[in-house]
Each structure stands twice: as structure tokens, then as C-alpha cells.
């Protein structure tokens, strides 16, 4: 009997060695355009946690970048109606195409109106963990936009039942809020031009820091709802 058990254990060990180590997980990025989206893709590609990074594109994009895989969804097709790749983790970055660089034009942008339908489709496709990244320049949007985003992420997204929901909100202080009066808008514009002279806690976090915090939000997080605010984003650089 002991010899039989020994033979079984040796056979199991040989099978494990033959199978090799488990494949590294894959991550999906929707909204890879703009400064934050591009920085997030670079962070995920440079990290060791994910074996592949699948970026949703609006144009066919043959990738020559190691670990980067293009998932083509033309703009004539709604995101929630498109097939979703088999991944566990997804990163959604809200933003606009052509926001910063011409080279981002191949990637599919994610508008605020598309977040809920896309998230529901992702969850139905088996995606278990979602990180939603708000725009770095959210202070330039109206109060209604910010309120809608808060309601959206706190209630409707949470209700979809993701194993982990990370909300990355690099919102700037209220002094950067959108102003309706022209004089106040001008003052806010001038204030933003000199924000480099302000204390760091009053500055909007950079796209690189936001991307760094977002890239760590799912691999380093347990289950449930996680809020990553501007202070957490800045603290990511010290980790």
C-alpha cells in the first residue's frame, strides 16, 4: 500500500511539472486613449501581474508590443453589444478620444453614458473585478456631471455584483470646480495655470500617478468596494 501511494504521488508531481506554472492573468482596458489611459496601459504592460493586456480599439490594430493584445470594437457597434474577451479583471477609464495625443486615435474611448451598459455586459460575460477611473480633469466638468458620476458608481455599478469594485477618483479640490460666471471661469483658468506653485495637496494628481494607483487597485485589493481618492493616488508614489 505504501508503495502504491508513493507511485501515485510521484505521478501527480510529474504531471504538475509537465503542466508548468499557471498562466498569468489577463486584463482588459477600455478607454486606453488620453493621458491616463495610455499611462495605465503602460503600467499594466510593465508590471509582472498580468501576462496579457487587452486594449479595446476602434480600428484594427496589429500590435507589435509584447503582452499587448488589441480587441477591435468599431464605433458603429455599441460596446455593450460587442463580444467580450475572457478576462477576470477590467479597467474602465472615462475620457475622450484625441484628448492629448494623436496616437490614441486607434483606441476606443469610454463616455460617461457608456459606463453602465458596458459594465453590465462585462459582468454578464464573466468579468469579476472592475476598476473605474474617473478623469483627472473632472474639476473642469459641471457639478451635474460629477454628481451623476458619484451616483452611478455608488449605486448602479455596485449593484451589478462585481467581486471587487475599485473606484479611482482623482478629483481635485472644490476650488477647481466648474464656474458659470465668466469672471469666475477666468479666475479658475488662471488658478489652474499656476497650480504648480500651490501645495501638492491642492494640485490635481498627474496622469502617471492615477495610472499607477489604478494598476494596483485590483491586484492588491481584496473583495468588495474600494474607494481610491486623490490622497490615495498621491500615496501610490511612495509605495
PDB file of C-alpha atoms in Angstrom:
ATOM      1  CA  UNK A   1       0.000   0.000   0.000  1.00  0.00           C
ATOM      2  CA  UNK A   2       2.775   2.453   0.894  1.00  0.00           C
ATOM      3  CA  UNK A   3       4.475   1.714  -2.424  1.00  0.00           C
ATOM      4  CA  UNK A   4       1.212   2.329  -4.291  1.00  0.00           C
ATOM      5  CA  UNK A   5       0.694   5.687  -2.557  1.00  0.00           C
ATOM      6  CA  UNK A   6       4.279   6.645  -3.342  1.00  0.00           C
ATOM      7  CA  UNK A   7       3.779   5.835  -7.018  1.00  0.00           C
ATOM      8  CA  UNK A   8       0.608   7.962  -7.137  1.00  0.00           C
ATOM      9  CA  UNK A   9       2.327  10.942  -5.505  1.00  0.00           C
ATOM     10  CA  UNK A  10       5.272  10.681  -7.901  1.00  0.00           C
ATOM     11  CA  UNK A  11       2.895  10.523 -10.859  1.00  0.00           C
ATOM     12  CA  UNK A  12       0.982  13.594  -9.612  1.00  0.00           C
ATOM     13  CA  UNK A  13       4.211  15.519  -9.156  1.00  0.00           C
ATOM     14  CA  UNK A  14       5.398  14.614 -12.644  1.00  0.00           C
ATOM     15  CA  UNK A  15       2.082  15.781 -14.115  1.00  0.00           C
ATOM     16  CA  UNK A  16       2.350  19.132 -12.314  1.00  0.00           C
ATOM     17  CA  UNK A  17       5.900  19.651 -13.587  1.00  0.00           C
ATOM     18  CA  UNK A  18       4.808  18.764 -17.102  1.00  0.00           C
ATOM     19  CA  UNK A  19       1.882  21.207 -16.956  1.00  0.00           C
ATOM     20  CA  UNK A  20       4.170  24.032 -15.821  1.00  0.00           C
ATOM     21  CA  UNK A  21       3.233  27.089 -13.768  1.00  0.00           C
ATOM     22  CA  UNK A  22      -0.282  28.543 -14.147  1.00  0.00           C
ATOM     23  CA  UNK A  23      -0.718  31.146 -16.870  1.00  0.00           C
ATOM     24  CA  UNK A  24      -0.564  34.779 -15.756  1.00  0.00           C
ATOM     25  CA  UNK A  25      -3.979  36.504 -15.711  1.00  0.00           C
ATOM     26  CA  UNK A  26      -5.170  38.850 -18.461  1.00  0.00           C
ATOM     27  CA  UNK A  27      -6.522  42.378 -18.001  1.00  0.00           C
ATOM     28  CA  UNK A  28      -8.889  44.381 -20.190  1.00  0.00           C
ATOM     29  CA  UNK A  29      -8.539  48.161 -20.658  1.00  0.00           C
ATOM     30  CA  UNK A  30     -11.452  50.151 -22.056  1.00  0.00           C
ATOM     31  CA  UNK A  31     -10.657  53.832 -22.603  1.00  0.00           C
ATOM     32  CA  UNK A  32      -6.958  53.456 -23.374  1.00  0.00           C
ATOM     33  CA  UNK A  33      -6.917  56.839 -25.101  1.00  0.00           C
ATOM     34  CA  UNK A  34      -5.846  60.064 -23.413  1.00  0.00           C
ATOM     35  CA  UNK A  35      -3.024  60.594 -20.952  1.00  0.00           C
ATOM     36  CA  UNK A  36      -4.465  58.441 -18.159  1.00  0.00           C
ATOM     37  CA  UNK A  37      -5.497  55.570 -20.415  1.00  0.00           C
ATOM     38  CA  UNK A  38      -2.125  55.455 -22.126  1.00  0.00           C
ATOM     39  CA  UNK A  39      -0.267  55.624 -18.804  1.00  0.00           C
ATOM     40  CA  UNK A  40      -2.447  52.827 -17.391  1.00  0.00           C
ATOM     41  CA  UNK A  41      -1.733  50.531 -20.334  1.00  0.00           C
ATOM     42  CA  UNK A  42       1.992  51.186 -19.899  1.00  0.00           C
ATOM     43  CA  UNK A  43       1.791  50.440 -16.170  1.00  0.00           C
ATOM     44  CA  UNK A  44      -0.017  47.146 -16.771  1.00  0.00           C
ATOM     45  CA  UNK A  45       2.371  46.131 -19.549  1.00  0.00           C
ATOM     46  CA  UNK A  46       5.392  46.941 -17.397  1.00  0.00           C
ATOM     47  CA  UNK A  47       4.085  45.078 -14.346  1.00  0.00           C
ATOM     48  CA  UNK A  48       4.548  41.396 -13.629  1.00  0.00           C
ATOM     49  CA  UNK A  49       0.998  40.587 -12.533  1.00  0.00           C
ATOM     50  CA  UNK A  50      -0.687  40.347 -15.948  1.00  0.00           C
ATOM     51  CA  UNK A  51       0.514  38.135 -18.768  1.00  0.00           C
ATOM     52  CA  UNK A  52      -1.551  39.989 -21.372  1.00  0.00           C
ATOM     53  CA  UNK A  53      -3.220  43.391 -21.567  1.00  0.00           C
ATOM     54  CA  UNK A  54      -6.228  43.509 -23.886  1.00  0.00           C
ATOM     55  CA  UNK A  55      -6.985  47.044 -25.101  1.00  0.00           C
ATOM     56  CA  UNK A  56     -10.307  47.822 -26.788  1.00  0.00           C
ATOM     57  CA  UNK A  57      -9.692  49.553 -30.124  1.00  0.00           C
ATOM     58  CA  UNK A  58     -11.957  51.302 -32.599  1.00  0.00           C
ATOM     59  CA  UNK A  59      -9.653  50.460 -35.526  1.00  0.00           C
ATOM     60  CA  UNK A  60      -7.924  47.184 -36.401  1.00  0.00           C
ATOM     61  CA  UNK A  61      -4.574  47.443 -34.660  1.00  0.00           C
ATOM     62  CA  UNK A  62      -1.864  44.842 -35.254  1.00  0.00           C
ATOM     63  CA  UNK A  63       0.185  45.002 -32.073  1.00  0.00           C
ATOM     64  CA  UNK A  64       3.947  44.661 -32.082  1.00  0.00           C
ATOM     65  CA  UNK A  65       4.134  45.420 -28.358  1.00  0.00           C
ATOM     66  CA  UNK A  66       4.862  42.491 -26.084  1.00  0.00           C
ATOM     67  CA  UNK A  67       1.864  41.462 -23.955  1.00  0.00           C
ATOM     68  CA  UNK A  68      -0.479  43.956 -25.682  1.00  0.00           C
ATOM     69  CA  UNK A  69      -3.491  42.468 -27.485  1.00  0.00           C
ATOM     70  CA  UNK A  70      -5.986  44.536 -29.494  1.00  0.00           C
ATOM     71  CA  UNK A  71      -9.705  43.808 -29.155  1.00  0.00           C
ATOM     72  CA  UNK A  72     -11.399  45.522 -32.105  1.00  0.00           C
ATOM     73  CA  UNK A  73     -14.858  47.035 -31.500  1.00  0.00           C
ATOM     74  CA  UNK A  74     -15.727  49.553 -34.250  1.00  0.00           C
ATOM     75  CA  UNK A  75     -17.580  52.687 -33.245  1.00  0.00           C
ATOM     76  CA  UNK A  76     -20.531  51.555 -35.346  1.00  0.00           C
ATOM     77  CA  UNK A  77     -21.125  48.876 -32.717  1.00  0.00           C
ATOM     78  CA  UNK A  78     -22.218  49.635 -29.164  1.00  0.00           C
ATOM     79  CA  UNK A  79     -19.778  48.485 -26.518  1.00  0.00           C
ATOM     80  CA  UNK A  80     -22.370  46.501 -24.606  1.00  0.00           C
ATOM     81  CA  UNK A  81     -23.352  44.591 -27.761  1.00  0.00           C
ATOM     82  CA  UNK A  82     -19.811  43.546 -28.656  1.00  0.00           C
ATOM     83  CA  UNK A  83     -18.211  40.239 -27.612  1.00  0.00           C
ATOM     84  CA  UNK A  84     -16.015  40.484 -24.520  1.00  0.00           C
ATOM     85  CA  UNK A  85     -12.679  38.684 -24.140  1.00  0.00           C
ATOM     86  CA  UNK A  86     -12.236  36.127 -21.398  1.00  0.00           C
ATOM     87  CA  UNK A  87     -10.576  38.048 -18.582  1.00  0.00           C
ATOM     88  CA  UNK A  88     -11.120  38.359 -14.858  1.00  0.00           C
ATOM     89  CA  UNK A  89     -10.046  41.989 -14.397  1.00  0.00           C
ATOM     90  CA  UNK A  90     -11.222  45.047 -16.343  1.00  0.00           C
ATOM     91  CA  UNK A  91     -10.114  48.663 -16.129  1.00  0.00           C
ATOM     92  CA  UNK A  92     -12.519  51.337 -17.409  1.00  0.00           C
ATOM     93  CA  UNK A  93     -11.097  54.833 -17.966  1.00  0.00           C
ATOM     94  CA  UNK A  94     -13.648  57.572 -18.614  1.00  0.00           C
ATOM     95  CA  UNK A  95     -12.382  60.099 -21.123  1.00  0.00           C
ATOM     96  CA  UNK A  96     -12.416  61.497 -24.627  1.00  0.00           C
ATOM     97  CA  UNK A  97     -10.506  60.389 -27.689  1.00  0.00           C
ATOM     98  CA  UNK A  98      -7.933  62.860 -29.035  1.00  0.00           C
ATOM     99  CA  UNK A  99      -7.767  64.412 -25.573  1.00  0.00           C
ATOM    100  CA  UNK A 100      -3.995  64.506 -25.536  1.00  0.00           C
ATOM    101  CA  UNK A 101      -2.222  62.617 -28.293  1.00  0.00           C
ATOM    102  CA  UNK A 102      -2.830  61.803 -31.942  1.00  0.00           C
ATOM    103  CA  UNK A 103      -1.536  58.275 -31.414  1.00  0.00           C
ATOM    104  CA  UNK A 104      -4.501  57.396 -29.217  1.00  0.00           C
ATOM    105  CA  UNK A 105      -6.959  57.585 -32.107  1.00  0.00           C
ATOM    106  CA  UNK A 106      -6.955  53.799 -32.592  1.00  0.00           C
ATOM    107  CA  UNK A 107      -8.344  53.158 -29.101  1.00  0.00           C
ATOM    108  CA  UNK A 108     -11.995  53.172 -28.169  1.00  0.00           C
ATOM    109  CA  UNK A 109     -12.988  55.961 -25.773  1.00  0.00           C
ATOM    110  CA  UNK A 110     -15.454  55.453 -22.912  1.00  0.00           C
ATOM    111  CA  UNK A 111     -18.037  58.152 -22.249  1.00  0.00           C
ATOM    112  CA  UNK A 112     -19.998  58.501 -19.015  1.00  0.00           C
ATOM    113  CA  UNK A 113     -23.174  57.373 -20.829  1.00  0.00           C
ATOM    114  CA  UNK A 114     -21.484  54.118 -21.884  1.00  0.00           C
ATOM    115  CA  UNK A 115     -20.211  53.116 -18.440  1.00  0.00           C
ATOM    116  CA  UNK A 116     -23.300  51.331 -17.122  1.00  0.00           C
ATOM    117  CA  UNK A 117     -24.212  49.363 -20.279  1.00  0.00           C
ATOM    118  CA  UNK A 118     -20.577  48.348 -20.763  1.00  0.00           C
ATOM    119  CA  UNK A 119     -20.147  47.343 -17.107  1.00  0.00           C
ATOM    120  CA  UNK A 120     -23.341  45.278 -17.158  1.00  0.00           C
ATOM    121  CA  UNK A 121     -22.181  43.499 -20.330  1.00  0.00           C
ATOM    122  CA  UNK A 122     -18.739  42.900 -18.827  1.00  0.00           C
ATOM    123  CA  UNK A 123     -20.251  41.375 -15.700  1.00  0.00           C
ATOM    124  CA  UNK A 124     -22.558  39.165 -17.777  1.00  0.00           C
ATOM    125  CA  UNK A 125     -19.523  37.998 -19.764  1.00  0.00           C
ATOM    126  CA  UNK A 126     -17.861  36.745 -16.576  1.00  0.00           C
ATOM    127  CA  UNK A 127     -15.590  39.632 -15.644  1.00  0.00           C
ATOM    128  CA  UNK A 128     -15.333  39.517 -11.853  1.00  0.00           C
ATOM    129  CA  UNK A 129     -13.313  42.606 -10.899  1.00  0.00           C
ATOM    130  CA  UNK A 130     -13.689  46.143 -12.214  1.00  0.00           C
ATOM    131  CA  UNK A 131     -11.698  49.333 -11.677  1.00  0.00           C
ATOM    132  CA  UNK A 132     -13.382  52.546 -12.831  1.00  0.00           C
ATOM    133  CA  UNK A 133     -11.044  55.507 -13.298  1.00  0.00           C
ATOM    134  CA  UNK A 134     -12.589  58.996 -13.311  1.00  0.00           C
ATOM    135  CA  UNK A 135     -10.977  61.734 -15.406  1.00  0.00           C
ATOM    136  CA  UNK A 136      -8.058  63.580 -13.852  1.00  0.00           C
ATOM    137  CA  UNK A 137      -9.640  66.830 -15.030  1.00  0.00           C
ATOM    138  CA  UNK A 138     -13.044  66.069 -13.575  1.00  0.00           C
ATOM    139  CA  UNK A 139     -12.992  69.510 -11.928  1.00  0.00           C
ATOM    140  CA  UNK A 140     -13.487  71.016 -15.402  1.00  0.00           C
ATOM    141  CA  UNK A 141     -16.866  69.310 -15.752  1.00  0.00           C
ATOM    142  CA  UNK A 142     -20.170  70.583 -14.464  1.00  0.00           C
ATOM    143  CA  UNK A 143     -21.470  69.822 -10.991  1.00  0.00           C
ATOM    144  CA  UNK A 144     -24.234  67.742 -12.605  1.00  0.00           C
ATOM    145  CA  UNK A 145     -21.591  65.561 -14.279  1.00  0.00           C
ATOM    146  CA  UNK A 146     -19.761  64.977 -11.000  1.00  0.00           C
ATOM    147  CA  UNK A 147     -22.984  64.244  -9.128  1.00  0.00           C
ATOM    148  CA  UNK A 148     -24.115  61.819 -11.817  1.00  0.00           C
ATOM    149  CA  UNK A 149     -20.786  60.011 -11.682  1.00  0.00           C
ATOM    150  CA  UNK A 150     -20.949  59.689  -7.894  1.00  0.00           C
ATOM    151  CA  UNK A 151     -24.478  58.278  -8.002  1.00  0.00           C
ATOM    152  CA  UNK A 152     -23.549  55.956 -10.812  1.00  0.00           C
ATOM    153  CA  UNK A 153     -20.557  54.350  -9.173  1.00  0.00           C
ATOM    154  CA  UNK A 154     -22.037  54.148  -5.696  1.00  0.00           C
ATOM    155  CA  UNK A 155     -25.358  52.552  -6.558  1.00  0.00           C
ATOM    156  CA  UNK A 156     -25.772  51.107 -10.026  1.00  0.00           C
ATOM    157  CA  UNK A 157     -22.273  49.709 -10.514  1.00  0.00           C
ATOM    158  CA  UNK A 158     -22.160  48.218  -7.027  1.00  0.00           C
ATOM    159  CA  UNK A 159     -25.493  46.518  -7.678  1.00  0.00           C
ATOM    160  CA  UNK A 160     -24.018  44.574 -10.605  1.00  0.00           C
ATOM    161  CA  UNK A 161     -22.289  42.284  -8.144  1.00  0.00           C
ATOM    162  CA  UNK A 162     -18.618  42.505  -9.060  1.00  0.00           C
ATOM    163  CA  UNK A 163     -16.379  40.558  -6.702  1.00  0.00           C
ATOM    164  CA  UNK A 164     -14.220  43.681  -6.443  1.00  0.00           C
ATOM    165  CA  UNK A 165     -15.196  47.204  -7.482  1.00  0.00           C
ATOM    166  CA  UNK A 166     -12.409  49.782  -7.265  1.00  0.00           C
ATOM    167  CA  UNK A 167     -13.368  53.407  -7.837  1.00  0.00           C
ATOM    168  CA  UNK A 168     -10.375  55.599  -8.629  1.00  0.00           C
ATOM    169  CA  UNK A 169     -11.443  59.221  -8.119  1.00  0.00           C
ATOM    170  CA  UNK A 170      -8.549  61.654  -8.555  1.00  0.00           C
ATOM    171  CA  UNK A 171     -10.905  64.629  -8.146  1.00  0.00           C
ATOM    172  CA  UNK A 172      -9.355  67.996  -7.468  1.00  0.00           C
ATOM    173  CA  UNK A 173     -10.419  70.254  -4.579  1.00  0.00           C
ATOM    174  CA  UNK A 174     -13.660  72.222  -4.820  1.00  0.00           C
ATOM    175  CA  UNK A 175     -11.755  75.399  -5.693  1.00  0.00           C
ATOM    176  CA  UNK A 176     -11.236  73.879  -9.162  1.00  0.00           C
ATOM    177  CA  UNK A 177     -14.960  73.302  -9.698  1.00  0.00           C
ATOM    178  CA  UNK A 178     -16.684  74.458 -12.861  1.00  0.00           C
ATOM    179  CA  UNK A 179     -17.917  78.045 -12.677  1.00  0.00           C
ATOM    180  CA  UNK A 180     -20.803  79.513 -14.659  1.00  0.00           C
ATOM    181  CA  UNK A 181     -19.827  83.179 -14.384  1.00  0.00           C
ATOM    182  CA  UNK A 182     -17.243  84.321 -16.966  1.00  0.00           C
ATOM    183  CA  UNK A 183     -15.187  86.183 -14.385  1.00  0.00           C
ATOM    184  CA  UNK A 184     -15.081  83.134 -12.155  1.00  0.00           C
ATOM    185  CA  UNK A 185     -14.203  80.906 -15.098  1.00  0.00           C
ATOM    186  CA  UNK A 186     -11.321  83.217 -15.981  1.00  0.00           C
ATOM    187  CA  UNK A 187     -10.123  83.211 -12.386  1.00  0.00           C
ATOM    188  CA  UNK A 188     -10.349  79.406 -12.284  1.00  0.00           C
ATOM    189  CA  UNK A 189      -8.390  79.190 -15.534  1.00  0.00           C
ATOM    190  CA  UNK A 190      -5.628  81.413 -14.183  1.00  0.00           C
ATOM    191  CA  UNK A 191      -5.632  79.417 -10.972  1.00  0.00           C
ATOM    192  CA  UNK A 192      -5.052  76.235 -12.906  1.00  0.00           C
ATOM    193  CA  UNK A 193      -2.139  77.805 -14.777  1.00  0.00           C
ATOM    194  CA  UNK A 194      -0.303  78.455 -11.532  1.00  0.00           C
ATOM    195  CA  UNK A 195      -1.339  75.283  -9.758  1.00  0.00           C
ATOM    196  CA  UNK A 196       2.302  74.182  -9.872  1.00  0.00           C
ATOM    197  CA  UNK A 197       3.022  76.887  -7.303  1.00  0.00           C
ATOM    198  CA  UNK A 198       0.399  75.509  -4.926  1.00  0.00           C
ATOM    199  CA  UNK A 199       0.981  72.918  -2.228  1.00  0.00           C
ATOM    200  CA  UNK A 200       0.870  69.398  -3.633  1.00  0.00           C
ATOM    201  CA  UNK A 201      -2.331  68.559  -1.745  1.00  0.00           C
ATOM    202  CA  UNK A 202      -4.144  71.255  -3.756  1.00  0.00           C
ATOM    203  CA  UNK A 203      -2.948  70.024  -7.150  1.00  0.00           C
ATOM    204  CA  UNK A 204      -4.762  67.510  -9.353  1.00  0.00           C
ATOM    205  CA  UNK A 205      -2.783  64.248  -9.358  1.00  0.00           C
ATOM    206  CA  UNK A 206      -0.828  63.562 -12.537  1.00  0.00           C
ATOM    207  CA  UNK A 207      -1.992  61.005 -15.077  1.00  0.00           C
ATOM    208  CA  UNK A 208       1.034  58.857 -14.216  1.00  0.00           C
ATOM    209  CA  UNK A 209       0.094  58.702 -10.533  1.00  0.00           C
ATOM    210  CA  UNK A 210      -3.542  57.974 -11.343  1.00  0.00           C
ATOM    211  CA  UNK A 211      -2.464  55.153 -13.647  1.00  0.00           C
ATOM    212  CA  UNK A 212      -0.105  53.757 -11.010  1.00  0.00           C
ATOM    213  CA  UNK A 213      -2.850  53.683  -8.374  1.00  0.00           C
ATOM    214  CA  UNK A 214      -5.346  52.212 -10.831  1.00  0.00           C
ATOM    215  CA  UNK A 215      -2.953  49.465 -11.965  1.00  0.00           C
ATOM    216  CA  UNK A 216      -2.514  48.368  -8.340  1.00  0.00           C
ATOM    217  CA  UNK A 217      -6.180  48.682  -7.421  1.00  0.00           C
ATOM    218  CA  UNK A 218      -7.232  45.157  -8.438  1.00  0.00           C
ATOM    219  CA  UNK A 219      -4.107  43.008  -7.892  1.00  0.00           C
ATOM    220  CA  UNK A 220      -3.541  44.497  -4.409  1.00  0.00           C
ATOM    221  CA  UNK A 221      -7.185  44.602  -3.301  1.00  0.00           C
ATOM    222  CA  UNK A 222      -9.470  42.072  -1.684  1.00  0.00           C
ATOM    223  CA  UNK A 223     -13.165  41.713  -2.359  1.00  0.00           C
ATOM    224  CA  UNK A 224     -15.846  44.370  -2.036  1.00  0.00           C
ATOM    225  CA  UNK A 225     -15.986  48.087  -2.749  1.00  0.00           C
ATOM    226  CA  UNK A 226     -12.768  50.126  -2.642  1.00  0.00           C
ATOM    227  CA  UNK A 227     -12.607  53.913  -2.983  1.00  0.00           C
ATOM    228  CA  UNK A 228      -9.267  55.375  -4.095  1.00  0.00           C
ATOM    229  CA  UNK A 229      -9.330  59.163  -3.705  1.00  0.00           C
ATOM    230  CA  UNK A 230      -6.815  61.873  -4.576  1.00  0.00           C
ATOM    231  CA  UNK A 231      -4.787  61.343  -1.386  1.00  0.00           C
ATOM    232  CA  UNK A 232      -4.556  57.590  -2.055  1.00  0.00           C
ATOM    233  CA  UNK A 233      -3.452  58.326  -5.607  1.00  0.00           C
ATOM    234  CA  UNK A 234      -0.647  60.583  -4.398  1.00  0.00           C
ATOM    235  CA  UNK A 235       0.351  57.978  -1.809  1.00  0.00           C
ATOM    236  CA  UNK A 236       0.833  55.377  -4.551  1.00  0.00           C
ATOM    237  CA  UNK A 237       4.142  57.011  -5.477  1.00  0.00           C
ATOM    238  CA  UNK A 238       5.528  56.324  -2.008  1.00  0.00           C
ATOM    239  CA  UNK A 239       4.724  52.602  -2.070  1.00  0.00           C
TER     240      UNK A 239
END
